[in-house]
CSV table of C-alpha atoms in Angstrom, one decimal:
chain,number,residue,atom,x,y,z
F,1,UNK,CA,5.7,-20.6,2.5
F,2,UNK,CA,7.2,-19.6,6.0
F,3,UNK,CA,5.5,-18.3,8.6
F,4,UNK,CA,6.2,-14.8,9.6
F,5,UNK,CA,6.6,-15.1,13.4
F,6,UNK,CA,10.0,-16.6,13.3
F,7,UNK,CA,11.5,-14.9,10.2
F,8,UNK,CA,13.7,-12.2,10.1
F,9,UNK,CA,14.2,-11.4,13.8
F,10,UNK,CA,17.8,-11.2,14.1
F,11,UNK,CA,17.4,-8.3,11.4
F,12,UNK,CA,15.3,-6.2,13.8
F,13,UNK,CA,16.0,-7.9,17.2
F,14,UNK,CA,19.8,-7.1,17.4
F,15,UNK,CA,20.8,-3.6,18.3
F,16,UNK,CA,20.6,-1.3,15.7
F,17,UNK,CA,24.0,-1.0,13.1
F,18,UNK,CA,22.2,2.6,12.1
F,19,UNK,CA,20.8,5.8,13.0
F,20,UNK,CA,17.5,7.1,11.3
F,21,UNK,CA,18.1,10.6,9.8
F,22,UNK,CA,14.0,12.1,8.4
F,23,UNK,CA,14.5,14.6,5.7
F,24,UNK,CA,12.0,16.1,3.3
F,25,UNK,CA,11.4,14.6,0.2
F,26,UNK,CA,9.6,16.5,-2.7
F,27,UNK,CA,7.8,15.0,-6.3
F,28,UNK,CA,7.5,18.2,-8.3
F,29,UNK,CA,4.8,17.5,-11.2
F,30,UNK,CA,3.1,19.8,-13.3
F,31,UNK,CA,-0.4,19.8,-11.1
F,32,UNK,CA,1.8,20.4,-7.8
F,33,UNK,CA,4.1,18.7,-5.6
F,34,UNK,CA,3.8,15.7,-4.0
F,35,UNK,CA,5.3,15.8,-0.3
F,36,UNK,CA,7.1,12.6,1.4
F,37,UNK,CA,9.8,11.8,4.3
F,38,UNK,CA,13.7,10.9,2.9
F,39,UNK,CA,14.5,8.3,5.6
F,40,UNK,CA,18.4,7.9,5.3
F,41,UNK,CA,20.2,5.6,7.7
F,42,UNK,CA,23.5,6.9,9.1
F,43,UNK,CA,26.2,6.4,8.6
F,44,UNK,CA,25.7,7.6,4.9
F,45,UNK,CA,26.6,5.4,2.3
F,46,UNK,CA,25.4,3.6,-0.7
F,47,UNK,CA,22.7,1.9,0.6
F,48,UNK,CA,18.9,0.5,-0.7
F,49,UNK,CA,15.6,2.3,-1.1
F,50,UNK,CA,12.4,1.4,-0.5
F,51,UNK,CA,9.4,3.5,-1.9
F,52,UNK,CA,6.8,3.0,0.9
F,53,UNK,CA,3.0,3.5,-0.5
F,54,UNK,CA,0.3,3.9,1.8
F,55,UNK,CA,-3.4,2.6,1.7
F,56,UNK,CA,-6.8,3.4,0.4
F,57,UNK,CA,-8.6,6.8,1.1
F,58,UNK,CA,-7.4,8.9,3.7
F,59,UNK,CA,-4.4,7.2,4.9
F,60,UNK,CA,-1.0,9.5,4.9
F,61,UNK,CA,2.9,8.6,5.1
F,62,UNK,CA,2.9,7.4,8.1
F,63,UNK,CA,-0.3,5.1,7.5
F,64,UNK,CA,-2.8,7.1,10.0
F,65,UNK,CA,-5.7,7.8,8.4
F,66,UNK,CA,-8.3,10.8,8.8
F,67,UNK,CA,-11.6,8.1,9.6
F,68,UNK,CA,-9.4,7.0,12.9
F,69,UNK,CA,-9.5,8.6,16.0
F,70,UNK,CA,-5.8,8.5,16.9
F,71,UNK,CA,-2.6,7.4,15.1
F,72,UNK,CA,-0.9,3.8,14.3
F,73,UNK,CA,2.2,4.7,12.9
F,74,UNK,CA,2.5,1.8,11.1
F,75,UNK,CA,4.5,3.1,8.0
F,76,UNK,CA,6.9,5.7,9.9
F,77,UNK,CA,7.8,2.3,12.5
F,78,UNK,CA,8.6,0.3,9.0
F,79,UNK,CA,10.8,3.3,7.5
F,80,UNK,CA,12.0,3.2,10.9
F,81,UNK,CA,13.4,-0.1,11.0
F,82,UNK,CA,14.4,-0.6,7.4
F,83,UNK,CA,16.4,2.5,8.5
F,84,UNK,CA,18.1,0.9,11.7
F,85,UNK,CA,19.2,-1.7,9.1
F,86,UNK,CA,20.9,0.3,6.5
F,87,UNK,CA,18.3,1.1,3.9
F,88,UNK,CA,16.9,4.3,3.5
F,89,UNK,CA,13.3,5.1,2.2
F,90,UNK,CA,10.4,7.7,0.9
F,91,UNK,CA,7.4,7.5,2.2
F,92,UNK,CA,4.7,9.9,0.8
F,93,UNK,CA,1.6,11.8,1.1
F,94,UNK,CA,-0.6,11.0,-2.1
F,95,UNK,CA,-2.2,13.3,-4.0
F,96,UNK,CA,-5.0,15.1,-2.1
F,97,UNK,CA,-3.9,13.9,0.9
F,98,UNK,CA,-2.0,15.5,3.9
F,99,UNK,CA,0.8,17.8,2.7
F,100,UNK,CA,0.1,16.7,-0.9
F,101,UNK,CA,-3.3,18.1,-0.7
F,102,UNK,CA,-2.9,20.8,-3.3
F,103,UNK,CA,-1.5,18.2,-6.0
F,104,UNK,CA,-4.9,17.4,-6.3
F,105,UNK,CA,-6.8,19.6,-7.7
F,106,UNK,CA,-10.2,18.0,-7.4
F,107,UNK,CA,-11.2,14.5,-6.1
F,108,UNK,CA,-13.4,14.4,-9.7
F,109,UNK,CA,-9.8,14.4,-11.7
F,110,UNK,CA,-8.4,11.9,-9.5
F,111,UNK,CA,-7.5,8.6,-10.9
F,112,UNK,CA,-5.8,5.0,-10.1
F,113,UNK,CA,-3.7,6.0,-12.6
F,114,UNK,CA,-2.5,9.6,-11.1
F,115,UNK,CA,-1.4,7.4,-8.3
F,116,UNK,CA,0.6,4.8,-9.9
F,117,UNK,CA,2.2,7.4,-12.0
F,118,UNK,CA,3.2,9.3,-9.2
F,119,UNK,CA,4.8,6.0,-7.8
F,120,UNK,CA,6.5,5.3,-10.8
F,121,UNK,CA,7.6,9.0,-10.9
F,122,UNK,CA,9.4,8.5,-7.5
F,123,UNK,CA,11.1,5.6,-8.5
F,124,UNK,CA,12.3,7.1,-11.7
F,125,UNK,CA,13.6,10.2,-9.3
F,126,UNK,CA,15.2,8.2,-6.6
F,127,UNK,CA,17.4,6.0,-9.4
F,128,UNK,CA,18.4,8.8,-11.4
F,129,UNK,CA,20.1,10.5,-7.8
F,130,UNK,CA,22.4,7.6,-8.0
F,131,UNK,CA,22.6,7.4,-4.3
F,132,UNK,CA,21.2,3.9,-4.2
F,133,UNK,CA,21.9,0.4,-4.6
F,134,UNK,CA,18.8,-0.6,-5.3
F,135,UNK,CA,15.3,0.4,-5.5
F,136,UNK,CA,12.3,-1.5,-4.1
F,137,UNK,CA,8.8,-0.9,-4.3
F,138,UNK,CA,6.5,-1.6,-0.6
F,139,UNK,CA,2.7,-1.3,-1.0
F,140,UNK,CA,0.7,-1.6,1.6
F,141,UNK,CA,-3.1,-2.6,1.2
F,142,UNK,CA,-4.3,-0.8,-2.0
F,143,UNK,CA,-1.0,0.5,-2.2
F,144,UNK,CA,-0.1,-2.5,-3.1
F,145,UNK,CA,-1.7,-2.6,-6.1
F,146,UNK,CA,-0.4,0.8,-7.0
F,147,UNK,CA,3.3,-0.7,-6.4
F,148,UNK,CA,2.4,-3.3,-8.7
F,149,UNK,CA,1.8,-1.3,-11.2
F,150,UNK,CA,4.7,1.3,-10.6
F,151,UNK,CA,7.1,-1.4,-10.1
F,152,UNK,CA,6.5,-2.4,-13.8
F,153,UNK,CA,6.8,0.5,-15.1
F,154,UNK,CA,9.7,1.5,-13.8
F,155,UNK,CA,11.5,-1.7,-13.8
F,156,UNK,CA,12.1,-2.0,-10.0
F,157,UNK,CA,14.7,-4.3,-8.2
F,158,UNK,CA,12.3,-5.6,-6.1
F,159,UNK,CA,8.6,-5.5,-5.1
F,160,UNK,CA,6.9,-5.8,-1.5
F,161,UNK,CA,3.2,-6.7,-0.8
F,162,UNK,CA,2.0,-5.7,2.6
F,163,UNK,CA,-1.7,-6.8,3.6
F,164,UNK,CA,-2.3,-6.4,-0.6
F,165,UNK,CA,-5.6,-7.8,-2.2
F,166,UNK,CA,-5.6,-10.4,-5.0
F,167,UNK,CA,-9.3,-9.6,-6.0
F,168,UNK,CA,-10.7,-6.5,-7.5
F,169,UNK,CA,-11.9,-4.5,-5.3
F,170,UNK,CA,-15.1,-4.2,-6.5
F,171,UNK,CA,-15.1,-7.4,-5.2
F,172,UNK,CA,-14.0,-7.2,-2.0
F,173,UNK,CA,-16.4,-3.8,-1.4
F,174,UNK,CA,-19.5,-6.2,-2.7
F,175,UNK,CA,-18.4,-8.7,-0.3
F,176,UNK,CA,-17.8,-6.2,2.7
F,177,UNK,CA,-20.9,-4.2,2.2
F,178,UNK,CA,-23.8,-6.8,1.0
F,179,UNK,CA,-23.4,-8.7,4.4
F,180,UNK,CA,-24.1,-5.3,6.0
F,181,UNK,CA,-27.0,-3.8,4.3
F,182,UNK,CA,-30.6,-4.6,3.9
F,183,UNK,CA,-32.1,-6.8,0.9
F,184,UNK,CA,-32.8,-3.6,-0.7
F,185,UNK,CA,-29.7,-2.0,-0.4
F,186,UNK,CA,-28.0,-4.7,-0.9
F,187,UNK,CA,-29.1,-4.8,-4.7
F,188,UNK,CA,-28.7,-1.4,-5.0
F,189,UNK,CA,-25.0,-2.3,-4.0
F,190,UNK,CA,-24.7,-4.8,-6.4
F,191,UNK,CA,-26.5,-2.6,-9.5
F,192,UNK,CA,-24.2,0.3,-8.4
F,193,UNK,CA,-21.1,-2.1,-8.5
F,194,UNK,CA,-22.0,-3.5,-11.8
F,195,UNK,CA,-22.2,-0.2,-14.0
F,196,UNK,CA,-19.0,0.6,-12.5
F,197,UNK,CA,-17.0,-2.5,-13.1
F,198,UNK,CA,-18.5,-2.0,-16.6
F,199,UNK,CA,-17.1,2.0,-16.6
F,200,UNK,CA,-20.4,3.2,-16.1
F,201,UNK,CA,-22.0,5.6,-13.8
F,202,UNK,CA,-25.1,4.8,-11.8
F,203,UNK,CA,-28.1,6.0,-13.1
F,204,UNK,CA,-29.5,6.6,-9.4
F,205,UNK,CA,-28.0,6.3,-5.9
F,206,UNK,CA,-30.0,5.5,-2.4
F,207,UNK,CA,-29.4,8.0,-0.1
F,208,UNK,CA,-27.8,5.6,2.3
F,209,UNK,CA,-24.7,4.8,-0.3
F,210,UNK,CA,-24.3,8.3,-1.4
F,211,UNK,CA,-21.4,8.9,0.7
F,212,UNK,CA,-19.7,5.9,-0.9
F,213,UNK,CA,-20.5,6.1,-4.0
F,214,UNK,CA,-20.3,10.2,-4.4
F,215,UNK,CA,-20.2,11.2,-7.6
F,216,UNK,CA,-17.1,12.8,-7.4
F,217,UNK,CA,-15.3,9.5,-6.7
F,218,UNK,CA,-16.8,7.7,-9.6
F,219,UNK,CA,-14.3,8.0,-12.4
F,220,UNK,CA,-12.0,6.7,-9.4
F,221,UNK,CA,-13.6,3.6,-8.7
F,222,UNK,CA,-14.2,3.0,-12.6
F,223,UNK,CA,-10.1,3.6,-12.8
F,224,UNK,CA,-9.4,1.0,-10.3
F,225,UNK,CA,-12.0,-1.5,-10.8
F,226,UNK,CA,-10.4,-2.2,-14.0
F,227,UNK,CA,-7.5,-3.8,-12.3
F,228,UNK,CA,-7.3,-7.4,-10.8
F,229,UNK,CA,-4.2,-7.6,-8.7
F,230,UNK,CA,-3.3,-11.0,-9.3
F,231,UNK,CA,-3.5,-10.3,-12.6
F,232,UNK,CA,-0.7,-7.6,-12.5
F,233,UNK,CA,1.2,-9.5,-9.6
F,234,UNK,CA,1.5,-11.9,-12.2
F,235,UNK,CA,3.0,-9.7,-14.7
F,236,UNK,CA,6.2,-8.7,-12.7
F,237,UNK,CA,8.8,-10.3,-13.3
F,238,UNK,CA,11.4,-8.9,-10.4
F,239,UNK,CA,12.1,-10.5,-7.0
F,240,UNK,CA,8.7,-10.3,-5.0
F,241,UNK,CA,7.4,-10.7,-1.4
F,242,UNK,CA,4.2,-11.2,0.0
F,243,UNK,CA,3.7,-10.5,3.6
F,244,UNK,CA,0.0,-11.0,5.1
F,245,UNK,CA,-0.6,-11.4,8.7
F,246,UNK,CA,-3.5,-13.9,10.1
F,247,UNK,CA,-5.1,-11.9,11.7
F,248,UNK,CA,-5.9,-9.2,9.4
F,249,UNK,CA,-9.9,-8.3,9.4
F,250,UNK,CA,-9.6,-6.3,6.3
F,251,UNK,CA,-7.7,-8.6,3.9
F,252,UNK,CA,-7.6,-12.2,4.6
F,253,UNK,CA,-5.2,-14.5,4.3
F,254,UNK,CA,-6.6,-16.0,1.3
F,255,UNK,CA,-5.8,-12.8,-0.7
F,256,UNK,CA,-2.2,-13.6,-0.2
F,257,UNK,CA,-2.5,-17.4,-1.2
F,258,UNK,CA,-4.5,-15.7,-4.4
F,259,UNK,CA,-1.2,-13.6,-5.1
F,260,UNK,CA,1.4,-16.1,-4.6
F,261,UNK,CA,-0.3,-18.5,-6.9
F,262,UNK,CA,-0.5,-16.0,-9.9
F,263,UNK,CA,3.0,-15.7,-9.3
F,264,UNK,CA,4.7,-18.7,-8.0
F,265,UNK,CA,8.5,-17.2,-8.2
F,266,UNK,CA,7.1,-15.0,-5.2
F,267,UNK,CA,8.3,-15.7,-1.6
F,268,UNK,CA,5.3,-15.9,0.4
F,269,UNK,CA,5.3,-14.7,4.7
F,270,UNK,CA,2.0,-15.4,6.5
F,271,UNK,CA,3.0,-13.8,10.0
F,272,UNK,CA,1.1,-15.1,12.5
F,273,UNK,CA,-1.1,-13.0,14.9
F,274,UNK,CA,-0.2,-9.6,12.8
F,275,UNK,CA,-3.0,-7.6,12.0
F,276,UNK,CA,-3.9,-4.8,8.8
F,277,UNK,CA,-2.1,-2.1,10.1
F,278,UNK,CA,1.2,-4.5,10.9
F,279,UNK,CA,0.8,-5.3,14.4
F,280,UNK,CA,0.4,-8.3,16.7
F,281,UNK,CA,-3.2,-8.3,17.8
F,282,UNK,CA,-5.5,-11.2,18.6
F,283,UNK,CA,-8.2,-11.6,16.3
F,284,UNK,CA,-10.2,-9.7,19.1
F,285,UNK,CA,-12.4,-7.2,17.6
F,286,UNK,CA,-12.1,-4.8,20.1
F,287,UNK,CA,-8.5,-4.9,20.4
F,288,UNK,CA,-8.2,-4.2,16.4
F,289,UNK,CA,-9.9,-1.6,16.6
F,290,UNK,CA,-8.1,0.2,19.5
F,291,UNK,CA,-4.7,-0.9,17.7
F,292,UNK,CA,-5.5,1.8,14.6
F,293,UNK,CA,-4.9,4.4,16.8
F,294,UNK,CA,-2.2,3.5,19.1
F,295,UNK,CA,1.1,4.8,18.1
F,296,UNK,CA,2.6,2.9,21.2
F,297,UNK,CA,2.0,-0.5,19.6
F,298,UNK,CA,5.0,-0.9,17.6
F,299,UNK,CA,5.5,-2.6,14.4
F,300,UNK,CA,5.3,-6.5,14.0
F,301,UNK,CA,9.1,-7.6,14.0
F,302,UNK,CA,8.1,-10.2,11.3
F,303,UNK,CA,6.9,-7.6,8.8
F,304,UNK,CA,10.2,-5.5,9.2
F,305,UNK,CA,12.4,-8.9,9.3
F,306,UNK,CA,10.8,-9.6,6.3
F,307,UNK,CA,11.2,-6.8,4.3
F,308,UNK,CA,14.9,-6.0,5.8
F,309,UNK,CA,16.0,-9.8,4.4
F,310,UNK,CA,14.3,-9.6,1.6
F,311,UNK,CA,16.0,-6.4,0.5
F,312,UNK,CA,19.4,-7.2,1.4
F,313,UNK,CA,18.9,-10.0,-0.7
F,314,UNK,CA,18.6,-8.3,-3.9
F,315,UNK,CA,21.7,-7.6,-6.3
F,316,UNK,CA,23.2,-4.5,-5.1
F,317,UNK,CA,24.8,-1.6,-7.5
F,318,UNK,CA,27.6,0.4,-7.2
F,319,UNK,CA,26.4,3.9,-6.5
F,320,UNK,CA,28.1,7.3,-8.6
């Protein structure tokens, strides 16, 4: 295990070899296309790829998401910097979100699966261009899990996990929510959670939970639930990084510890002082907060130094 602060800065501190060149990037599927950003570092040449996927709910490409006030940035600063250092990437809008709104035709027919699919899709796309040297997977948060899943399918070079979960999420929500609701509606919680995990729906819902537990998102939350993400990080068997900063107030530390012990082969970064959305803020709750929606915070140098070594470390193809 290293810790984050101190790795990988001469990949991100030196002045960039590499110019950043955004260009559209499109995932045609039967239901609609699915809209991302082609980051291509310049000059051209046979470079890696990284397939960046973004968070739970709301979040877009970029990793803004609507329930903040402002923007972070946090995705567009990585694709950024893996840019700068010669390898290119697609970030994306998922389905019902942002640009990719109409891929979605309702949030009832949404499923964990639609989304892993779609990653695996890119992946599938991005090899078959034959531009690439290799192809690597970043999930960040429940994206993570998403990766894990795509990246085994489609037999990825590598596989990032940034600020990713170990336990199910039905889990973590329980644990999140029960400390913030009354006795009541804290069992609620619990009953509603259980019939879920079990692919049921609840029979009843308090009003006070209903936008959480809408309906509509139901055969979501039964789709995902029925995934542990250790399990599945233990299940790849490609290159794999963890990176989890120590001050992260939405997934703890202890979730990475949980991954890289399913899967020992894993390299492990802890980078100290970074937070969810990958930048270095005290464990300050005000100041987390404020840092979701400030686009002039940049990105964490561990998480990019990270990532950039970790990729150039791979086994590199030739490219057609």
């Amino acid at each position: 295990m290293l810790a984050g602060a101190a790795l990988g800065l001469a990949s991100v501190c030196t002045a960039a070899e590499y110019t950043a060149l955004p260009r559209a990037a499109t995932l045609s599927t039967p239901s609609g296309d699915v809209q991302g950003t082609l980051m291509v570092p310049l000059p051209l040449g046979c470079a890696p790829v990284a397939l960046i996927i973004a968070g739970s709910g709301p979040t877009d490409r970029d990793g803004n998401s609507k329930l903040a006030p402002g923007a972070n940035n946090s995705l567009k600063m990585l694709a950024q910097a893996l840019a700068e250092a010669g390898i290119a990437s697609v970030r994306y809008d998922k389905r019902g979100i942002g640009a990719s709104a109409r891929a979605a035709a309702s949030e009832a027919q949404l499923r964990f699966e639609t989304y892993s699919g779609d990653a695996a899709a890119w992946v599938h796309q991005l090899r078959q261009e034959g531009r690439y040297s290799s192809v690597t997977v970043i999930g960040h948060s429940e994206g993570s899990l998403i990766g894990m899943l795509a990246a085994r399918a489609a037999k990825t070079d590598g596989f990032i996990s940034l600020s990713g979960p170990a336990e199910r999420a039905s889990l973590l929500l329980r644990r999140q929510l029960d400390s913030k609701l009354s006795a009541e509606l804290a069992q609620a919680n619990d009953r509603i959670l259980s019939a879920l995990e079990s692919g049921k729906r609840p029979a009843t819902l308090p009003t006070e939970l209903q936008a959480i537990y809408r309906p509509s998102v139901q055969p979501y939350m039964i789709s995902w639930f029925k995934y542990v993400p250790s399990q599945e990080f233990a299940k790849l068997r490609m290159p794999a990084l963890i990176v989890q900063g120590t001050t992260d107030i939405q997934v703890g530390a202890e979730q990475a510890t949980l991954l890289h012990k399913a899967n020992p082969a894993s390299r492990l970064v802890l980078a100290d002082g970074v937070n969810h959305v990958l930048k270095r803020v005290p464990a300050d709750m005000g100041q987390q907060m404020a840092s979701y929606s400030n686009p002039a915070l940049p990105l964490a140098p561990a998480v990019a130094g990270a990532a950039i070594d970790f990729i150039h470390g791979l086994p590199q193809r030739a490219c057609r």
